[in-house]
XYZ file of N, CA and C in Angstrom:
405
model
N 107.357 -221.588 99.332
C 106.523 -221.185 97.925
C 107.126 -222.736 97.105
N 108.585 -223.021 96.624
C 108.480 -223.973 96.307
C 108.021 -225.501 96.628
N 107.464 -225.333 97.875
C 106.753 -226.591 98.772
C 105.023 -226.572 98.023
N 104.846 -225.172 97.626
C 103.309 -224.949 97.512
C 103.351 -224.988 95.834
N 104.488 -224.702 94.794
C 104.151 -225.481 93.443
C 104.664 -226.409 93.355
N 105.087 -227.509 93.919
C 105.231 -229.092 94.137
C 103.717 -229.390 94.034
N 103.113 -228.926 95.475
C 101.790 -229.381 95.842
C 100.811 -229.052 94.326
N 101.273 -227.768 93.933
C 100.070 -227.720 93.213
C 99.675 -228.104 91.496
N 101.576 -228.631 91.234
C 101.707 -229.296 90.292
C 101.387 -230.711 90.601
N 101.222 -231.227 91.477
C 100.836 -232.419 92.222
C 99.573 -232.781 91.983
N 98.749 -231.497 92.474
C 97.558 -231.644 92.327
C 96.281 -231.459 90.992
N 97.468 -231.161 90.250
C 97.116 -230.693 89.134
C 97.406 -231.854 87.865
N 97.821 -233.063 88.223
C 97.673 -234.107 87.951
C 99.446 -234.210 86.844
N 100.300 -233.279 86.737
C 101.033 -233.169 86.346
C 102.271 -233.765 86.954
N 103.321 -234.130 86.708
C 104.781 -234.717 87.253
C 105.332 -233.519 87.826
N 106.304 -233.640 88.676
C 106.789 -232.161 89.167
C 108.117 -232.549 88.922
N 109.011 -231.507 88.155
C 110.279 -231.449 87.631
C 111.281 -232.615 88.733
N 112.358 -233.151 88.320
C 113.042 -234.119 88.686
C 114.531 -234.176 88.419
N 115.407 -233.648 89.451
C 117.084 -233.515 88.617
C 117.574 -235.177 88.443
N 117.853 -235.184 87.442
C 118.344 -236.891 87.441
C 119.606 -236.361 88.645
N 119.503 -237.945 89.462
C 120.460 -237.835 90.729
C 121.417 -239.234 90.128
N 123.092 -238.920 90.621
C 123.437 -240.084 90.585
C 124.411 -240.325 91.656
N 124.401 -241.652 91.815
C 124.958 -242.215 93.422
C 126.206 -241.080 93.950
N 125.845 -240.598 95.229
C 126.818 -240.073 95.748
C 128.394 -240.297 95.253
N 128.476 -241.077 95.520
C 130.209 -241.778 95.488
C 130.552 -241.803 94.227
N 129.626 -241.976 92.916
C 130.171 -241.965 91.390
C 131.026 -240.874 91.101
N 131.818 -240.789 90.578
C 132.817 -240.084 89.788
C 132.656 -239.810 88.855
N 132.784 -238.972 87.868
C 132.818 -238.940 86.232
C 133.840 -239.732 85.520
N 133.976 -240.639 84.691
C 135.178 -241.365 83.848
C 136.207 -240.474 83.704
N 135.407 -239.322 83.319
C 137.079 -238.527 82.946
C 137.589 -237.523 84.107
N 136.570 -237.718 85.030
C 137.277 -237.235 86.160
C 138.678 -238.131 86.935
N 138.123 -239.703 86.833
C 139.025 -240.215 87.276
C 140.305 -241.028 86.354
N 140.240 -240.457 85.157
C 141.580 -240.829 84.388
C 142.221 -239.687 84.517
N 141.591 -238.399 84.851
C 142.185 -236.997 84.565
C 143.250 -237.099 85.783
N 142.268 -237.652 86.730
C 142.834 -238.131 88.343
C 144.433 -238.941 88.384
N 144.128 -240.004 87.617
C 145.147 -241.036 87.777
C 145.828 -240.735 86.797
N 146.254 -239.858 85.726
C 147.227 -238.980 84.855
C 147.965 -237.921 85.723
N 147.328 -237.472 86.369
C 147.475 -236.224 87.354
C 148.669 -236.463 88.770
N 148.409 -238.172 89.253
C 148.721 -238.818 90.343
C 150.088 -239.336 90.357
N 150.626 -239.235 88.549
C 151.397 -240.036 88.177
C 151.775 -239.248 87.559
N 152.564 -238.113 87.648
C 153.054 -237.226 86.824
C 154.268 -236.921 87.204
N 155.281 -238.073 87.495
C 156.244 -237.705 88.127
C 157.324 -238.721 86.797
N 158.454 -237.663 86.421
C 159.043 -238.252 85.341
C 160.704 -238.277 85.547
N 161.332 -238.727 84.945
C 162.350 -239.108 84.421
C 163.148 -238.499 83.080
N 162.004 -238.768 81.999
C 163.267 -238.101 81.120
C 162.514 -236.385 80.102
N 163.251 -236.049 79.974
C 163.357 -234.759 79.237
C 161.912 -234.980 78.623
N 161.115 -235.526 77.650
C 160.405 -235.446 76.713
C 159.086 -235.649 77.831
N 158.978 -236.052 78.550
C 157.887 -236.596 79.712
C 157.343 -234.973 80.250
N 158.578 -234.051 80.367
C 158.101 -232.658 80.940
C 157.455 -232.082 80.008
N 157.388 -231.949 78.621
C 157.118 -231.268 77.790
C 155.156 -232.265 77.305
N 155.290 -233.159 77.446
C 154.232 -233.813 77.063
C 152.779 -233.291 78.405
N 151.794 -232.306 78.347
C 150.369 -231.839 78.961
C 149.954 -232.790 79.776
N 149.036 -232.601 80.480
C 148.332 -233.812 81.346
C 147.700 -233.945 80.269
N 146.697 -233.061 79.136
C 145.712 -232.858 78.330
C 146.026 -233.731 77.197
N 147.386 -234.130 76.923
C 147.758 -234.920 75.824
C 147.371 -236.163 76.267
N 148.080 -236.410 77.382
C 147.774 -237.924 77.855
C 146.312 -238.677 78.089
N 145.554 -237.462 78.542
C 144.356 -237.496 78.884
C 143.111 -238.090 77.348
N 143.550 -237.049 76.450
C 142.984 -237.457 75.260
C 143.256 -238.751 74.703
N 144.815 -239.311 74.704
C 145.453 -240.479 73.985
C 144.743 -241.549 74.975
N 144.616 -241.263 75.924
C 143.859 -242.385 77.333
C 142.598 -242.465 76.794
N 141.449 -241.806 77.324
C 140.703 -241.822 77.006
C 140.015 -242.376 75.273
N 140.498 -241.906 74.324
C 140.343 -242.846 73.083
C 140.852 -244.651 73.244
N 141.885 -244.298 73.819
C 141.901 -246.257 73.926
C 140.872 -247.087 75.234
N 140.490 -246.593 76.804
C 139.555 -246.672 76.893
C 137.911 -246.750 76.154
N 137.742 -245.513 75.281
C 136.775 -245.902 74.659
C 136.716 -247.434 73.477
N 137.435 -247.351 73.205
C 137.662 -249.019 72.313
C 137.922 -249.530 72.898
N 138.254 -249.888 74.271
C 138.429 -251.162 75.122
C 137.180 -251.522 75.653
N 136.061 -250.387 75.981
C 134.868 -250.660 76.588
C 134.393 -250.986 75.040
N 134.478 -250.778 73.683
C 133.566 -250.911 72.620
C 133.980 -252.612 71.828
N 135.281 -252.487 72.243
C 135.863 -254.177 72.104
C 135.486 -255.220 72.749
N 135.763 -255.002 74.387
C 135.423 -256.379 75.471
C 134.096 -256.181 75.921
N 133.082 -257.620 75.425
C 131.713 -256.884 76.152
C 131.852 -257.298 77.533
N 130.795 -257.020 77.897
C 130.666 -256.542 79.556
C 131.566 -256.568 80.373
N 132.780 -255.606 79.852
C 133.989 -254.735 80.209
C 133.278 -253.884 81.626
N 132.676 -252.865 81.352
C 132.244 -252.146 81.972
C 133.280 -250.494 81.639
N 132.692 -249.705 82.081
C 133.584 -248.414 82.017
C 134.485 -248.085 82.632
N 134.394 -248.622 84.232
C 135.091 -248.638 85.267
C 136.387 -249.414 85.269
N 136.109 -250.691 84.768
C 137.463 -251.617 84.200
C 137.900 -251.135 83.166
N 137.399 -250.602 81.806
C 138.306 -250.506 81.078
C 139.128 -249.137 81.021
N 138.719 -248.266 81.774
C 139.441 -247.203 82.361
C 140.707 -247.561 83.636
N 140.500 -248.686 84.447
C 141.779 -249.058 85.503
C 142.853 -249.674 84.111
N 142.011 -250.274 82.994
C 143.092 -250.995 82.364
C 143.640 -250.103 80.871
N 142.898 -249.333 80.639
C 143.974 -247.891 80.128
C 144.732 -247.190 80.589
N 144.346 -246.873 81.763
C 145.064 -245.614 82.529
C 146.255 -246.820 82.861
N 146.190 -247.919 82.958
C 147.629 -248.790 83.563
C 148.537 -248.731 82.414
N 147.812 -249.459 81.055
C 148.853 -249.496 79.972
C 148.556 -247.799 79.633
N 148.505 -246.630 80.009
C 148.913 -245.794 79.540
C 149.947 -245.146 80.244
N 149.682 -245.590 81.677
C 151.203 -244.991 82.890
C 152.514 -246.090 82.529
N 152.393 -246.934 82.082
C 153.397 -247.637 81.398
C 154.097 -247.697 80.606
N 153.317 -247.706 79.072
C 154.018 -246.675 78.510
C 154.462 -245.394 78.617
N 154.179 -244.351 79.386
C 154.819 -243.160 79.721
C 155.778 -243.465 80.302
N 156.271 -244.316 81.258
C 156.925 -244.137 81.774
C 158.529 -244.916 81.508
N 157.943 -245.891 80.441
C 158.873 -247.131 79.699
C 159.477 -247.044 78.072
N 158.428 -245.413 77.320
C 158.996 -245.006 75.888
C 160.283 -244.005 76.356
N 161.206 -244.176 75.716
C 162.725 -243.435 75.037
C 161.807 -242.320 74.718
N 160.603 -242.320 74.270
C 160.435 -240.518 73.727
C 158.925 -240.538 73.353
N 158.736 -238.944 73.015
C 157.571 -238.760 73.280
C 156.770 -239.643 72.132
N 157.735 -240.160 70.315
C 157.106 -240.758 69.709
C 157.015 -241.847 69.978
N 157.785 -242.388 70.557
C 157.409 -244.253 70.933
C 156.629 -243.658 71.928
N 156.128 -243.124 72.838
C 154.941 -242.902 73.330
C 153.106 -243.152 72.523
N 153.384 -241.882 72.069
C 152.026 -241.398 70.780
C 151.906 -243.004 70.277
N 152.976 -243.700 69.590
C 152.854 -244.917 68.577
C 152.625 -246.048 69.561
N 152.734 -246.384 70.633
C 152.349 -247.311 71.487
C 150.914 -247.456 72.144
N 150.232 -246.293 72.059
C 149.039 -246.182 72.583
C 148.338 -245.863 71.317
N 148.785 -245.295 70.210
C 147.824 -245.566 69.178
C 147.492 -246.922 68.907
N 149.055 -247.479 68.674
C 149.004 -249.100 67.950
C 148.216 -249.792 69.407
N 147.922 -249.591 70.519
C 146.777 -250.482 71.591
C 145.457 -249.817 71.572
N 145.380 -248.723 70.466
C 143.829 -248.405 70.351
C 143.384 -249.147 68.828
N 144.236 -248.981 68.210
C 144.357 -249.860 66.751
C 143.737 -251.286 66.978
N 144.340 -251.729 68.414
C 144.133 -253.340 68.459
C 143.287 -253.640 68.880
N 142.567 -252.890 69.820
C 141.010 -252.751 70.241
C 139.795 -252.402 69.205
N 140.590 -251.256 68.625
C 139.279 -251.283 67.265
C 138.882 -251.971 66.441
N 140.008 -252.721 66.133
C 140.192 -254.076 65.536
C 139.732 -255.150 65.743
N 139.575 -255.780 67.302
C 138.428 -256.072 68.182
C 137.248 -255.960 67.924
N 137.185 -254.612 68.268
C 135.972 -254.489 68.014
C 134.744 -254.487 66.724
N 135.840 -254.289 65.282
C 134.983 -254.327 64.326
C 134.667 -256.453 64.263
N 135.778 -256.734 64.689
C 135.915 -258.078 64.083
C 134.558 -259.113 64.915
N 134.530 -258.246 66.080
C 133.467 -258.906 67.442
C 131.833 -258.089 66.368
N 131.596 -257.138 65.803
C 130.613 -257.112 64.766
C 130.680 -257.550 63.647
N 130.979 -258.021 63.554
C 131.412 -259.095 61.726
C 130.845 -260.494 62.067
N 131.381 -260.520 63.643
C 130.951 -261.960 63.557
C 129.110 -261.691 64.048
N 128.974 -260.751 64.934
C 127.781 -260.664 65.766
C 126.645 -260.346 64.266
N 127.296 -259.760 63.162
C 126.115 -259.547 61.755
C 125.801 -261.395 60.887
N 127.682 -261.792 61.322
C 127.574 -263.077 60.385
C 126.748 -263.907 61.444
N 126.174 -263.932 62.382
C 125.746 -264.863 63.699
C 124.282 -264.597 63.650
N 123.995 -263.661 62.450
C 122.299 -263.153 62.647
C 122.184 -262.082 63.199
N 123.201 -261.229 63.814
C 122.602 -260.326 64.785
C 122.103 -259.348 64.063
N 122.379 -257.756 64.344
C 121.199 -256.775 63.518
C 122.552 -256.609 62.244
N 122.288 -256.701 61.491
C 122.288 -256.459 59.926
C 122.685 -255.080 59.905
N 123.562 -255.105 58.675
C 123.956 -253.635 58.833
C 122.881 -252.353 58.117
N 123.485 -251.260 57.773
C 122.793 -250.519 57.712
C 122.570 -250.348 56.178
N 123.156 -251.286 55.403
C 123.867 -250.927 53.887
C 123.401 -252.228 53.498
N 122.692 -253.535 54.199
C 122.576 -254.545 53.579
C 120.802 -253.864 53.180
N 120.548 -254.985 51.756
C 119.472 -255.230 50.950
C 118.586 -255.999 50.772
N 118.186 -256.266 51.942
C 117.656 -257.569 52.130
C 115.652 -257.488 51.414
């Protein structure tokens, strides 16, 4: 029956509906990050036991987003590798949950500032003007 519908659609000049396809090996970024966190869940300090994978995921995804926006042509997978590596290092080295969260926030802000600097350079070099400019 579906073949007949596709044939009728093709004969009538309409395009047959298609589902977007992704390569079979592509893994969604959030799944890759979550898996990295789950695989690295060994804890040595009490505060680490009280830190959920979802908390770590949120901080890590914020960092990855800012890395992707700040570093030209880095690609999401490479940004995820860098972000996950930094997160794991801070998770294991930080003496407290507060120190871990602060280290993650500091690194995220660092990349946010870098992105803003890049945008300012682009605009001053004749790039896309900001929405607030009155030319």
